[in-house]
Short mmCIF file of C-alpha atoms (C1' of nucleotides) in Angstrom, two decimals:
data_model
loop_
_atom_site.label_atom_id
_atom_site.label_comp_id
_atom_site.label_asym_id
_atom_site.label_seq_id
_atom_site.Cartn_x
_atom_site.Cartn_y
_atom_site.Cartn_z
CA UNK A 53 48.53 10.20 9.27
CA UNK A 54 48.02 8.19 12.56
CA UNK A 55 49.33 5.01 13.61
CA UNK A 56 48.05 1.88 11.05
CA UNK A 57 45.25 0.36 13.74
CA UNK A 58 44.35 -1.66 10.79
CA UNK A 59 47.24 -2.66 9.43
CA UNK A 60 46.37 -7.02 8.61
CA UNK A 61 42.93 -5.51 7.06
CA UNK A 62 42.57 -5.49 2.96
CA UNK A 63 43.38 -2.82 0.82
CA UNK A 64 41.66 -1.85 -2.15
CA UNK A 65 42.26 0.43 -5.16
CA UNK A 66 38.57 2.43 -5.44
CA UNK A 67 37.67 3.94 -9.21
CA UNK A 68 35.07 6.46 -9.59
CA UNK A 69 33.18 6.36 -13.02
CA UNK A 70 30.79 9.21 -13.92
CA UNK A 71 27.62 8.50 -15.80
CA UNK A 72 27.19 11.80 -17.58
CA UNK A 73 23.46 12.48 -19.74
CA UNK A 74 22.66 15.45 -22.09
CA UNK A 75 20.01 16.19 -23.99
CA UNK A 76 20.01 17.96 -27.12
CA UNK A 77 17.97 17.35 -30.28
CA UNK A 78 15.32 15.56 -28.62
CA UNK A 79 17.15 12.73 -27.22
CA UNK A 80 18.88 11.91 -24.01
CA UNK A 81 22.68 11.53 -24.58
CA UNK A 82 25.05 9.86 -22.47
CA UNK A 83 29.09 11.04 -22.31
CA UNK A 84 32.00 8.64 -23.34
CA UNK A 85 35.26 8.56 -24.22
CA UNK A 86 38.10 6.48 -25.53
CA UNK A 87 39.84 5.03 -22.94
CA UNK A 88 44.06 6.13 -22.85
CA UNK A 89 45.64 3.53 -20.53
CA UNK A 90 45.71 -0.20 -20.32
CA UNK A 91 43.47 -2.85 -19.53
CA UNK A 92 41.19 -2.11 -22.58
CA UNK A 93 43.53 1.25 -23.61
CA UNK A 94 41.15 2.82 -26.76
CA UNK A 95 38.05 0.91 -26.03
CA UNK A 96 34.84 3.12 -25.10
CA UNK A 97 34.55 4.21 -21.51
CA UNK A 98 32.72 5.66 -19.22
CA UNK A 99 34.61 8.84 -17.46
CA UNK A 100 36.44 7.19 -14.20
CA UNK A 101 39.91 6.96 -12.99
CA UNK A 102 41.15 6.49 -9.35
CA UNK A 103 40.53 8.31 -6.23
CA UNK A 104 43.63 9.47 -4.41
CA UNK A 105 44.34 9.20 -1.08
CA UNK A 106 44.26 12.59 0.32
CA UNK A 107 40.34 13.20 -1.84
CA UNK A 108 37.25 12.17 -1.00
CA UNK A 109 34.88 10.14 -3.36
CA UNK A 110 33.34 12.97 -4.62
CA UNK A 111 36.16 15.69 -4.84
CA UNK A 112 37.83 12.61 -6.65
CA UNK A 113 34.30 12.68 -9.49
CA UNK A 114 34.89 16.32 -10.32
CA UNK A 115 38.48 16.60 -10.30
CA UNK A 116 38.30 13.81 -13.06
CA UNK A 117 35.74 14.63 -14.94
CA UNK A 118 37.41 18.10 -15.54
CA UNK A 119 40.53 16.37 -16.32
CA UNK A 120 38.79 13.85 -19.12
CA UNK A 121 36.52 16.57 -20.34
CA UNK A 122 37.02 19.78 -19.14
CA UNK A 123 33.99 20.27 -17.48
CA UNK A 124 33.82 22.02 -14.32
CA UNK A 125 31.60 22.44 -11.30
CA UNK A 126 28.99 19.47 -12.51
CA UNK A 127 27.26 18.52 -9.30
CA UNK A 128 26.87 14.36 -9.55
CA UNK A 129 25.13 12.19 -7.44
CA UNK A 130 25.99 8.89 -6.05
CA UNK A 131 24.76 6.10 -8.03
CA UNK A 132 25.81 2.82 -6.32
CA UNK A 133 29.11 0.95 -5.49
CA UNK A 134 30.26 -1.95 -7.90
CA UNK A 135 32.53 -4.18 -6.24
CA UNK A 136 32.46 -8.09 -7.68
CA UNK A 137 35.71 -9.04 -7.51
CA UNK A 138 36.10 -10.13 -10.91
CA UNK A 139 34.91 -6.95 -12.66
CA UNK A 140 37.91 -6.02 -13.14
CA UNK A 141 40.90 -7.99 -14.76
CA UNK A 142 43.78 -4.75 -14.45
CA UNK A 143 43.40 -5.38 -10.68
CA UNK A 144 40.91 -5.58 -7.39
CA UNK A 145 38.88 -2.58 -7.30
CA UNK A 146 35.49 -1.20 -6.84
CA UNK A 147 34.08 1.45 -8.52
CA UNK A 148 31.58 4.17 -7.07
CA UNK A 149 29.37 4.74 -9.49
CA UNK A 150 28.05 8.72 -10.01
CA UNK A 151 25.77 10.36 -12.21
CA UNK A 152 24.85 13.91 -13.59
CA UNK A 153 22.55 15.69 -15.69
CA UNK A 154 23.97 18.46 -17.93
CA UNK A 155 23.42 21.23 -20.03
CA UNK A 156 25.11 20.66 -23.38
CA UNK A 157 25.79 24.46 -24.34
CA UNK A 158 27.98 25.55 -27.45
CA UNK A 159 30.94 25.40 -24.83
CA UNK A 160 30.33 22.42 -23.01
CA UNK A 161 30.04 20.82 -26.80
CA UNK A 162 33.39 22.19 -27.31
CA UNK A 163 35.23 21.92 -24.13
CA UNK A 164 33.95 17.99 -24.63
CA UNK A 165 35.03 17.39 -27.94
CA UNK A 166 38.48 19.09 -27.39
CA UNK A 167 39.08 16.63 -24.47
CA UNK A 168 38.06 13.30 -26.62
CA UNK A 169 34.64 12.74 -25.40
CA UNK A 170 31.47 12.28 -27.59
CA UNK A 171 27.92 12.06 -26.57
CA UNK A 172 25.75 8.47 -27.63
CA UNK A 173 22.52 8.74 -28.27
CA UNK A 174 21.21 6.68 -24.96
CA UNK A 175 19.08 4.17 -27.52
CA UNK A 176 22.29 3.40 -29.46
CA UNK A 177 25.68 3.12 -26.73
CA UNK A 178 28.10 0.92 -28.12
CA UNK A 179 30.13 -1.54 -25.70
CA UNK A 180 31.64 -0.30 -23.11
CA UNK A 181 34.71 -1.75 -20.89
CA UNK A 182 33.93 -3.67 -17.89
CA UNK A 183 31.00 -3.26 -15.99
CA UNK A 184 30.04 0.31 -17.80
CA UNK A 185 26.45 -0.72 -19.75
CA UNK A 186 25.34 -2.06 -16.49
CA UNK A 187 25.75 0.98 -14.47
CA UNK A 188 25.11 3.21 -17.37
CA UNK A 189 21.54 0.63 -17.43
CA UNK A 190 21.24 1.19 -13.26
CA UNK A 191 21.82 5.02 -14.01
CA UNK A 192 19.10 5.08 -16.51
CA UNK A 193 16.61 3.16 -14.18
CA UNK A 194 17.29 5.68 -11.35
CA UNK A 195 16.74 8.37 -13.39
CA UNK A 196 13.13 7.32 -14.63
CA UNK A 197 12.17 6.49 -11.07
CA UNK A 198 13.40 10.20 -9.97
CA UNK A 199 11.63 11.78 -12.59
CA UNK A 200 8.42 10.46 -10.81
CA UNK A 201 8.59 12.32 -7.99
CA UNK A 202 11.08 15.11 -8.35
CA UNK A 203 10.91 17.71 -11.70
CA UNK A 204 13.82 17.22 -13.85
CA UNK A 205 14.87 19.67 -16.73
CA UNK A 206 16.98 22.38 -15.29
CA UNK A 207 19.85 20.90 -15.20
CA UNK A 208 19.09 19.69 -18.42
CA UNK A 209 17.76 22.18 -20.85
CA UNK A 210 19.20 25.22 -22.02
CA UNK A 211 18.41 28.84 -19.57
CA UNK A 212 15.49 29.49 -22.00
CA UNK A 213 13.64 26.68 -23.46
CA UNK A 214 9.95 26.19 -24.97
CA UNK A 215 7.16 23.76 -23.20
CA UNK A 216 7.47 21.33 -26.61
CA UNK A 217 11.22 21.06 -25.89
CA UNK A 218 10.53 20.41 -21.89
CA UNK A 219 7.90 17.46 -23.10
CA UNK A 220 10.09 16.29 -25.25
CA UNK A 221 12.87 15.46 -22.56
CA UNK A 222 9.80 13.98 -20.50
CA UNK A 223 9.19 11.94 -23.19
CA UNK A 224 12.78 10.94 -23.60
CA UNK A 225 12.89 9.36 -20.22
CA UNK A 226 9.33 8.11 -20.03
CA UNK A 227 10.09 6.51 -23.59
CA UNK A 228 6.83 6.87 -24.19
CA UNK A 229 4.30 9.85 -25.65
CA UNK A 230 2.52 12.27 -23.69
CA UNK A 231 -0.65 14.95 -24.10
CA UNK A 232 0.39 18.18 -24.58
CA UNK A 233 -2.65 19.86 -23.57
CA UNK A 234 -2.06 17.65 -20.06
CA UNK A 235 1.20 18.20 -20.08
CA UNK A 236 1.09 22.14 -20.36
CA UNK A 237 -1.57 21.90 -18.04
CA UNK A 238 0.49 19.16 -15.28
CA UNK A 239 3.35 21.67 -15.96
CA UNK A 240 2.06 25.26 -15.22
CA UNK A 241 0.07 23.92 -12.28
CA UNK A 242 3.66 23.19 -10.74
CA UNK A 243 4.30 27.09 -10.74
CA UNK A 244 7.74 26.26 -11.11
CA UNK A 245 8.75 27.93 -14.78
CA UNK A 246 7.99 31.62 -16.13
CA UNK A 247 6.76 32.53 -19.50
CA UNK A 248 9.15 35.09 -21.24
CA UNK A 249 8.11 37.67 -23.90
CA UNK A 250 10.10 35.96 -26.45
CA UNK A 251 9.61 32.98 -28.95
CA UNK A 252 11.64 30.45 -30.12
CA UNK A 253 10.94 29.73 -34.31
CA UNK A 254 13.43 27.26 -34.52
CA UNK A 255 11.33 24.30 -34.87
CA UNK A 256 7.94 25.75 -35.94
CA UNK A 257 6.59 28.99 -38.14
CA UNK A 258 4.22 30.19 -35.68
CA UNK A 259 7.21 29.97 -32.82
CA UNK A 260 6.64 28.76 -29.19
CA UNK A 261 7.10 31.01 -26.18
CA UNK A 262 10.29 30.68 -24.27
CA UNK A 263 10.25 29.88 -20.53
CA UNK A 264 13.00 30.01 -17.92
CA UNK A 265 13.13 27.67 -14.82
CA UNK A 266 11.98 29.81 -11.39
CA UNK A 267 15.11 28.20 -10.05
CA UNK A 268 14.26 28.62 -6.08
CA UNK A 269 10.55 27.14 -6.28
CA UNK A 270 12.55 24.58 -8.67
CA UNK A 271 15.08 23.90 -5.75
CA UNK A 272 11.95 23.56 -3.32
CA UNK A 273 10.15 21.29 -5.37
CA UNK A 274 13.31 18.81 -5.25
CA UNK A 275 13.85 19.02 -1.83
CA UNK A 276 9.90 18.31 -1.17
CA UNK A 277 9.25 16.27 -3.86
CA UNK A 278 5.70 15.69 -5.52
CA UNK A 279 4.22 13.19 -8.02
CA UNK A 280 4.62 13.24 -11.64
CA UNK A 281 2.33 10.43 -13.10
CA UNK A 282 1.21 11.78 -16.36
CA UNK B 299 45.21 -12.78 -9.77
CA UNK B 300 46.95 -11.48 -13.27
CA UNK B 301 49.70 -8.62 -13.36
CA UNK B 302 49.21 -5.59 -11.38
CA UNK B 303 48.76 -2.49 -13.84
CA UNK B 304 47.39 0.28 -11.23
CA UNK B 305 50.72 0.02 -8.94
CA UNK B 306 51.36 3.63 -9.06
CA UNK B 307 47.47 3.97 -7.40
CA UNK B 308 46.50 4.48 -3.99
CA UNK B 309 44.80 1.77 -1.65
CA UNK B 310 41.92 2.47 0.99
CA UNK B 311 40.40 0.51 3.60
CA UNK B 312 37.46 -0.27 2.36
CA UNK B 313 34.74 -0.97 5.39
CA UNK B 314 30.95 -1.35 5.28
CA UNK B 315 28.70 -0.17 8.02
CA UNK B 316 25.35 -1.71 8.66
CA UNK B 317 22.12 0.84 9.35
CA UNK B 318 19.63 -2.44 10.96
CA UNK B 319 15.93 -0.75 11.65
CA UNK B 320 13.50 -2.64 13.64
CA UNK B 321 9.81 -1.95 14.44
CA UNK B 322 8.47 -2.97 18.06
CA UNK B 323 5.84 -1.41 20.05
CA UNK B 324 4.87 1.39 18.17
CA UNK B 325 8.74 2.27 17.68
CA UNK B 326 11.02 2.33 15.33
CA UNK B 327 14.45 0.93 16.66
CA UNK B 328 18.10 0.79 15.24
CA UNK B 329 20.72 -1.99 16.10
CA UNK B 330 23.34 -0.94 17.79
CA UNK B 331 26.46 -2.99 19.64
CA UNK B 332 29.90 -2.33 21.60
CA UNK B 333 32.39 -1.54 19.85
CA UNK B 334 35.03 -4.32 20.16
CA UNK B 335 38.29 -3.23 18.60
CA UNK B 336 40.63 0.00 19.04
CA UNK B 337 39.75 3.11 18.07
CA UNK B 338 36.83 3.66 20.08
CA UNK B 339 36.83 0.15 21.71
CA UNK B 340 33.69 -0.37 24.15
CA UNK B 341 31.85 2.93 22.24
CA UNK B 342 28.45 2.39 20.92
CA UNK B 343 28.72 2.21 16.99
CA UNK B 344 27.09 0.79 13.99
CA UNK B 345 27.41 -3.01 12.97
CA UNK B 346 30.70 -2.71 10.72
CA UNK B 347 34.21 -4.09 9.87
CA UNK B 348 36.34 -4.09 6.73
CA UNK B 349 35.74 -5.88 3.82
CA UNK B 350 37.92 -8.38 2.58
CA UNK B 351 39.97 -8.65 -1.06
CA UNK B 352 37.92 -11.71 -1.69
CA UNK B 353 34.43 -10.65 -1.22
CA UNK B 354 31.86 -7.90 -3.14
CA UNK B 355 30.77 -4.94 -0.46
CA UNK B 356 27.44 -7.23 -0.37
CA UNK B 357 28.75 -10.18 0.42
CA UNK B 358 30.82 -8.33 3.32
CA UNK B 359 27.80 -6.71 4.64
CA UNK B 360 25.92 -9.97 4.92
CA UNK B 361 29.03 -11.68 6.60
CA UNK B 362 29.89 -9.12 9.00
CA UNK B 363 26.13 -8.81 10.14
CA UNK B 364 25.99 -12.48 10.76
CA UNK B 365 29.40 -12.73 12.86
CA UNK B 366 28.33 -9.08 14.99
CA UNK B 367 24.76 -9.98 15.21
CA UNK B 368 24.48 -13.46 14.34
CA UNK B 369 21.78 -12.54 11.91
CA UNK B 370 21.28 -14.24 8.68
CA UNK B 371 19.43 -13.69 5.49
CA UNK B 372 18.72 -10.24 5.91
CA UNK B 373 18.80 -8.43 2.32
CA UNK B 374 20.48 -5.01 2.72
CA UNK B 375 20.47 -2.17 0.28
CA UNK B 376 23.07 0.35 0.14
CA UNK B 377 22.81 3.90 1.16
CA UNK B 378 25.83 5.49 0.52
CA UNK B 379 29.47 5.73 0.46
CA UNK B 380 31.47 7.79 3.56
CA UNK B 381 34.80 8.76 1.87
CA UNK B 382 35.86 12.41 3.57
CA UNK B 383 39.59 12.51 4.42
CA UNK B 384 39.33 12.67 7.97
CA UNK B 385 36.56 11.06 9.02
CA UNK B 386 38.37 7.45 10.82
CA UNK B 387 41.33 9.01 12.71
CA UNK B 388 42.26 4.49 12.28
CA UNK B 389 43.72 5.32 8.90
CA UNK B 390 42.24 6.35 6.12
CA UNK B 391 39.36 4.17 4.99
CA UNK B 392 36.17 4.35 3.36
CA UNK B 393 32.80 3.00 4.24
CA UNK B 394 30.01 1.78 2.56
CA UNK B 395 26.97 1.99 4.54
CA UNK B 396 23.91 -0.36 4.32
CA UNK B 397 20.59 -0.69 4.95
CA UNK B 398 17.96 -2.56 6.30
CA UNK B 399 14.66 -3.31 7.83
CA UNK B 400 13.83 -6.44 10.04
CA UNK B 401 11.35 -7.81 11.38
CA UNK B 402 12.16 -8.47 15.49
CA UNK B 403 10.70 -11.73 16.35
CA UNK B 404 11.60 -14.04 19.55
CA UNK B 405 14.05 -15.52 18.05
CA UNK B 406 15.86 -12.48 16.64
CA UNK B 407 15.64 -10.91 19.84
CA UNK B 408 17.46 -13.41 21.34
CA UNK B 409 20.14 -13.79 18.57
CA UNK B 410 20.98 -10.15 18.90
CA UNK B 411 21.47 -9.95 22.73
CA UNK B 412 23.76 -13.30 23.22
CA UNK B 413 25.44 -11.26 20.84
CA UNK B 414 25.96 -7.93 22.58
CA UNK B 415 24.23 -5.92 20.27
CA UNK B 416 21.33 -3.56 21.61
CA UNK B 417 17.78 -1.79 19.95
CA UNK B 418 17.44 1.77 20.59
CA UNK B 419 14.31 3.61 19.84
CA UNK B 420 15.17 5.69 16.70
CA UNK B 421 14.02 9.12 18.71
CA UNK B 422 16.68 8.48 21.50
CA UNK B 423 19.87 7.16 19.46
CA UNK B 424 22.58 7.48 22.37
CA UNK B 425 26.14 9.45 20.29
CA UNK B 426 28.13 6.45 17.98
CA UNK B 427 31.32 6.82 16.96
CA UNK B 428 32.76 8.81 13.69
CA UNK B 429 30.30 9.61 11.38
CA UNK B 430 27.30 6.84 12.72
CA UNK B 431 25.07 9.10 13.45
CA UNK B 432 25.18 10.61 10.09
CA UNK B 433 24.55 7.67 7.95
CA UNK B 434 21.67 6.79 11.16
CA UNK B 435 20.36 9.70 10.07
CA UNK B 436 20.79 9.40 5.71
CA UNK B 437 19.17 6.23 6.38
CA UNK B 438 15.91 7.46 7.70
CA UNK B 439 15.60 10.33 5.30
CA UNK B 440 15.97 8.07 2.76
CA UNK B 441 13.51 5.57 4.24
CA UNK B 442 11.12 8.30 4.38
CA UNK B 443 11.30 9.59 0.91
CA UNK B 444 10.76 5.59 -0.18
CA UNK B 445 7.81 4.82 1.58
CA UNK B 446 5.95 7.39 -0.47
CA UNK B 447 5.91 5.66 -3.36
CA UNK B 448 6.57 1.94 -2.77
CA UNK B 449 4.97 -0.50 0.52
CA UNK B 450 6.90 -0.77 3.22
CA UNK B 451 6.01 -3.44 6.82
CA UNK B 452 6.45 -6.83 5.12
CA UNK B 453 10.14 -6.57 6.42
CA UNK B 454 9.07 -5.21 9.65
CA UNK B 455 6.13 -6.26 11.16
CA UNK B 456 5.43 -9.93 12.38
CA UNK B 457 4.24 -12.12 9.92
CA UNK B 458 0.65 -11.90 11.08
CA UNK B 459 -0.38 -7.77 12.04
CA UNK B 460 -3.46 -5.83 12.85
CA UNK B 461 -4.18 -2.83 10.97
CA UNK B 462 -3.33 -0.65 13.84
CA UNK B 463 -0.38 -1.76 13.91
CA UNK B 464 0.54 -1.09 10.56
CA UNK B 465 -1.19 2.54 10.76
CA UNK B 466 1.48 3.08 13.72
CA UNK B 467 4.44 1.92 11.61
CA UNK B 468 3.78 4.60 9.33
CA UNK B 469 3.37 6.99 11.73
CA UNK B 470 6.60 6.24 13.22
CA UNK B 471 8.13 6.44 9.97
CA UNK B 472 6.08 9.77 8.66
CA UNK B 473 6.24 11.00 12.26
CA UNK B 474 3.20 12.17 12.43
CA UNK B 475 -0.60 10.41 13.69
CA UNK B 476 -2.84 9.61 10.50
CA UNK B 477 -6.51 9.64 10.08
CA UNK B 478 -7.46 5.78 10.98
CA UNK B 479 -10.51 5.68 8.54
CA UNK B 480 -8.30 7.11 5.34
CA UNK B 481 -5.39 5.06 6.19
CA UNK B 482 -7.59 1.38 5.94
CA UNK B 483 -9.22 2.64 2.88
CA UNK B 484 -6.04 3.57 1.67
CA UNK B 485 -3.80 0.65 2.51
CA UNK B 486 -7.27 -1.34 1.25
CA UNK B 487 -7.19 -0.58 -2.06
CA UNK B 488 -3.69 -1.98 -2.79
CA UNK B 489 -5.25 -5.12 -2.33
CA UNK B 490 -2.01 -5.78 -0.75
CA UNK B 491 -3.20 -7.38 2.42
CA UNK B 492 -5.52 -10.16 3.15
CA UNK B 493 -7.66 -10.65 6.56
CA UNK B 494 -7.50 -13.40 8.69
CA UNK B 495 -10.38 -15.24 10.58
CA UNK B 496 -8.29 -14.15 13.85
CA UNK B 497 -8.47 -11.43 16.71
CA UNK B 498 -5.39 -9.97 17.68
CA UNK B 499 -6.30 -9.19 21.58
CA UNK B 500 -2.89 -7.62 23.27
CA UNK B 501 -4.14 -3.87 22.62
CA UNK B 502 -7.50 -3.89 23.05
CA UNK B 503 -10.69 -6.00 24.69
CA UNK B 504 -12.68 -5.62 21.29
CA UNK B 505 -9.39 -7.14 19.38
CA UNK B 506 -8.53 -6.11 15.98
CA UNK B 507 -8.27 -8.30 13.18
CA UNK B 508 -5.10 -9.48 11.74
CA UNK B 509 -4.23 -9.53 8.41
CA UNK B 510 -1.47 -10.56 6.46
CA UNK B 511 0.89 -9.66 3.09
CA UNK B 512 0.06 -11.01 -0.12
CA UNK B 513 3.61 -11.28 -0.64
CA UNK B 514 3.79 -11.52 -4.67
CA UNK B 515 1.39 -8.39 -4.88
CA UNK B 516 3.66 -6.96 -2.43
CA UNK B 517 6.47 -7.41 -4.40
CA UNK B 518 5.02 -5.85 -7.83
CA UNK B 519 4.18 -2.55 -6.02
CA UNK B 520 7.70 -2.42 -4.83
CA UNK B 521 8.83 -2.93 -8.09
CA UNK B 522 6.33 -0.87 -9.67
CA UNK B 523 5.93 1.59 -7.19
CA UNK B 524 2.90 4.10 -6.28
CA UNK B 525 2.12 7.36 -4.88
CA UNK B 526 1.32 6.92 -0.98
CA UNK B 527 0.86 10.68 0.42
CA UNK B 528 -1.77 10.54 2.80
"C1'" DT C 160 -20.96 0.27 33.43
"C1'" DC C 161 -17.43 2.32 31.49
"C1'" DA C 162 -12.98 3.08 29.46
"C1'" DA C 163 -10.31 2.06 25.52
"C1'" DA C 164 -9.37 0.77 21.11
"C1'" DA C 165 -11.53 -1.01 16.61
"C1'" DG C 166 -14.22 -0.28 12.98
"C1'" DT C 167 -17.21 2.12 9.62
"C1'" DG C 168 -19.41 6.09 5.41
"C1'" DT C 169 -20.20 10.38 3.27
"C1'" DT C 170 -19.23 14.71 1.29
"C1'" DC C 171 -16.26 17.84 -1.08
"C1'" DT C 172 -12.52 19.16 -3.68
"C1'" DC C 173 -9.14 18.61 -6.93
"C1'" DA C 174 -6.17 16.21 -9.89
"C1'" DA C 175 -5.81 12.78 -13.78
"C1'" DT C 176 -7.45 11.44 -18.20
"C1'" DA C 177 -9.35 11.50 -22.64
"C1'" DC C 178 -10.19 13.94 -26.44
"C1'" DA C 179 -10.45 17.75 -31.26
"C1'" DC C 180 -10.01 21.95 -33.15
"C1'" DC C 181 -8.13 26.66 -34.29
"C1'" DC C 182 -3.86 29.65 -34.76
"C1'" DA C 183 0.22 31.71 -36.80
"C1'" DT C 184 3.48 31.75 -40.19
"C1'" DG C 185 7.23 30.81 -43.59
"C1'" DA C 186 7.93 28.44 -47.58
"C1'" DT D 77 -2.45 28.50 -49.74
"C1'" DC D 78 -1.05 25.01 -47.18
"C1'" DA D 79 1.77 22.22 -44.27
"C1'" DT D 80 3.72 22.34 -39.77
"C1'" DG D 81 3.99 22.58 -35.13
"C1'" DG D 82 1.92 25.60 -31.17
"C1'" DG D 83 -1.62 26.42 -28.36
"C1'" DT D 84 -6.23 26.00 -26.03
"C1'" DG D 85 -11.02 23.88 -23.07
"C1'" DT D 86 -14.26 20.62 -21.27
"C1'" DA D 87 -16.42 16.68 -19.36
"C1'" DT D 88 -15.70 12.55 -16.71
"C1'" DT D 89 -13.77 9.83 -13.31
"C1'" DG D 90 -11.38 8.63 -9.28
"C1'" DA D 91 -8.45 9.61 -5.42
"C1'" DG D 92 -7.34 12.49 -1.24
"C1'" DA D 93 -8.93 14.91 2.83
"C1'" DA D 94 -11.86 16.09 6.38
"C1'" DC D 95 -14.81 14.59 9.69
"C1'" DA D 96 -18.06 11.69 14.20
"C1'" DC D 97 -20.27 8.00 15.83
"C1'" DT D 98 -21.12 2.96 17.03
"C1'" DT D 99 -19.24 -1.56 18.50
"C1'" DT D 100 -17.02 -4.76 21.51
"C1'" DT D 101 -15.52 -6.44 25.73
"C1'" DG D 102 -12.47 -7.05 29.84
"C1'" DA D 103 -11.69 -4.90 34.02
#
DNA sequence: TCAAAAGTGTTCTCAATACACCCATGA
DNA sequence: TCATGGGTGTATTGAGAACACTTTTGA
């Protein structure tokens, strides 16, 4: 490293805390996990530690949210920077706030639970240390606001997944109920998932046809973005 | 401030970097000012500086535009952090960029040049140092993707505006021309401006009318957003 | 009198909404 | 055979898009 050119200039320690959501069972979940060192050492947490010196913010978000939970190569987004100066009593610090969506397969279930973490049903998360409701609140809001103009679900739902399941996440993050027959039709008129010859009878006798996300109009449809009012 | 329990952490510079947009004859315009301080002393950069131990990141932001630019009052919203290793051969140090859109009156215009700073049209931004031009750039994509779905020209336009005027604002921003009848009806139906009994006569003999923001329905539609393709 | 910008209306298409019944099947 | 969730169609309404001419007035 260089000379010090600002060497009379403040220093502060920066945190990163992930805001992590699932959905399984029809509800949005977010990720937590007991906290291991002091201030607040076995209170509920969201995922954070410190970001070193020689990582950048976001190099700093995977490497620890592989170390609390095993998870790798989860691609999170920036939520916002939280920076009072009393949010924290172990020391100064601000916290960069990210987010991600995630599948939760058998082995991301597993890989979580071996590492500590559980998932909270997002209508029922318990206290969390320090500023963590309010960004896990901010995360939320962003999210809802996305979902109006960019689809949401791949990241979310499992590779093959039914149209009930799909308006069921909607529906999740809407908090409110939708038409299915204007939902199907909102849906298909996106062009964005493909019907597969196969059914899923886990939640009905009759079964419901299995779709799979057509991932590269999906990435398109993010870039460009649309409008989602339904 | 109590014991220190992160010692064994590492400490960054934490700076903020101010993205200022303006809107002036037909063009958008970003604030701009001489660098005044080694590395890249006398360079054309961004409005930034450090932020202190004693301050939040938007409490710094508001300070530091004041003392560069001698502007006050102006709400900012953040962008983005800047965090890769290398990017302020100073020392290692993150920024926090900011954003924001002013309106340039008389007086503003004044403020800002006994203060050294400078407005360059947005299609002719001269090279800034490290990684300005990046955030310059972050900041308009994410201005564009925001003005389809919530108002934008209360912040930017003077306080009294012709439609015109507006129409051009959004084509500056959308950067393309817009069909003058759909764009009144359009912006017309938000019931979001209200005429005045006054001829603005600068760009044309006839003389357009001038209107102006009903500033609490402004407000809801920002909050509650809506879908502005057109 | 004419150039230059402001202002106005209609048609067409398509998406959003509201709404009710039949289908397939395992228990 | 019936309860359960899956799947389908239509009519109405409103917004978006395309498009051309008249008005005003200072130079």
């Amino acid at each position: 490293m260089k000379k010090n050119l600002y060497q009379k200039k403040d220093k502060f320690y920066v945190a990163v805390d992930c805001i992590i959501f699932g959905f399984s069972n029809g509800k949005l979940k977010l990720l937590v996990f007991n906290r291991k060192i002091d201030p607040f050492k076995g209170s509920l947490s969201l995922i954070g530690s410190f970001v070193n010196i020689g990582e950048s913010v976001s190099d700093a978000s995977k490497r620890i949210l592989e170390e609390f939970t095993g998870l790798k190569n989860v691609y999170m987004k920036e939520l916002k920077t939280y920076s009072l100066i009393d949010r924290d009593p172990g020391y100064r610090c601000i916290s960069i706030a990210q987010y991600a969506l995630i599948r939760i397969g058998d082995d991301t279930k597993k890989i979580v639970e071996e590492n500590g973490a559980k998932w909270f049903d997002i209508d029922i998360i318990p206290n969390l240390i320090l500023d963590h409701n309010q960004m896990t609140f901010d995360a939320l809001k962003r999210i809802e606001e996305i979902v109006r103009y960019k689809p949401i679900g791949f990241e979310l739902l499992p590779e093959k997944f039914t149209i009930p399941q799909l308006q069921k996440l909607y529906e999740a993050i809407y908090r409110r109920t939708l038409d299915p027959r204007n939902f199907r039709k909102k849906i298909l008129t996106f062009d964005v998932i493909i019907k597969l010859d196969e059914k899923d009878k886990l939640s009905s006798k009759k079964g419901a046809y299995l779709y799979k996300f057509d991932y590269s109009k999906y990435k398109k449809l993010q870039e460009s973005g649309y409008n989602f009012e339904i």
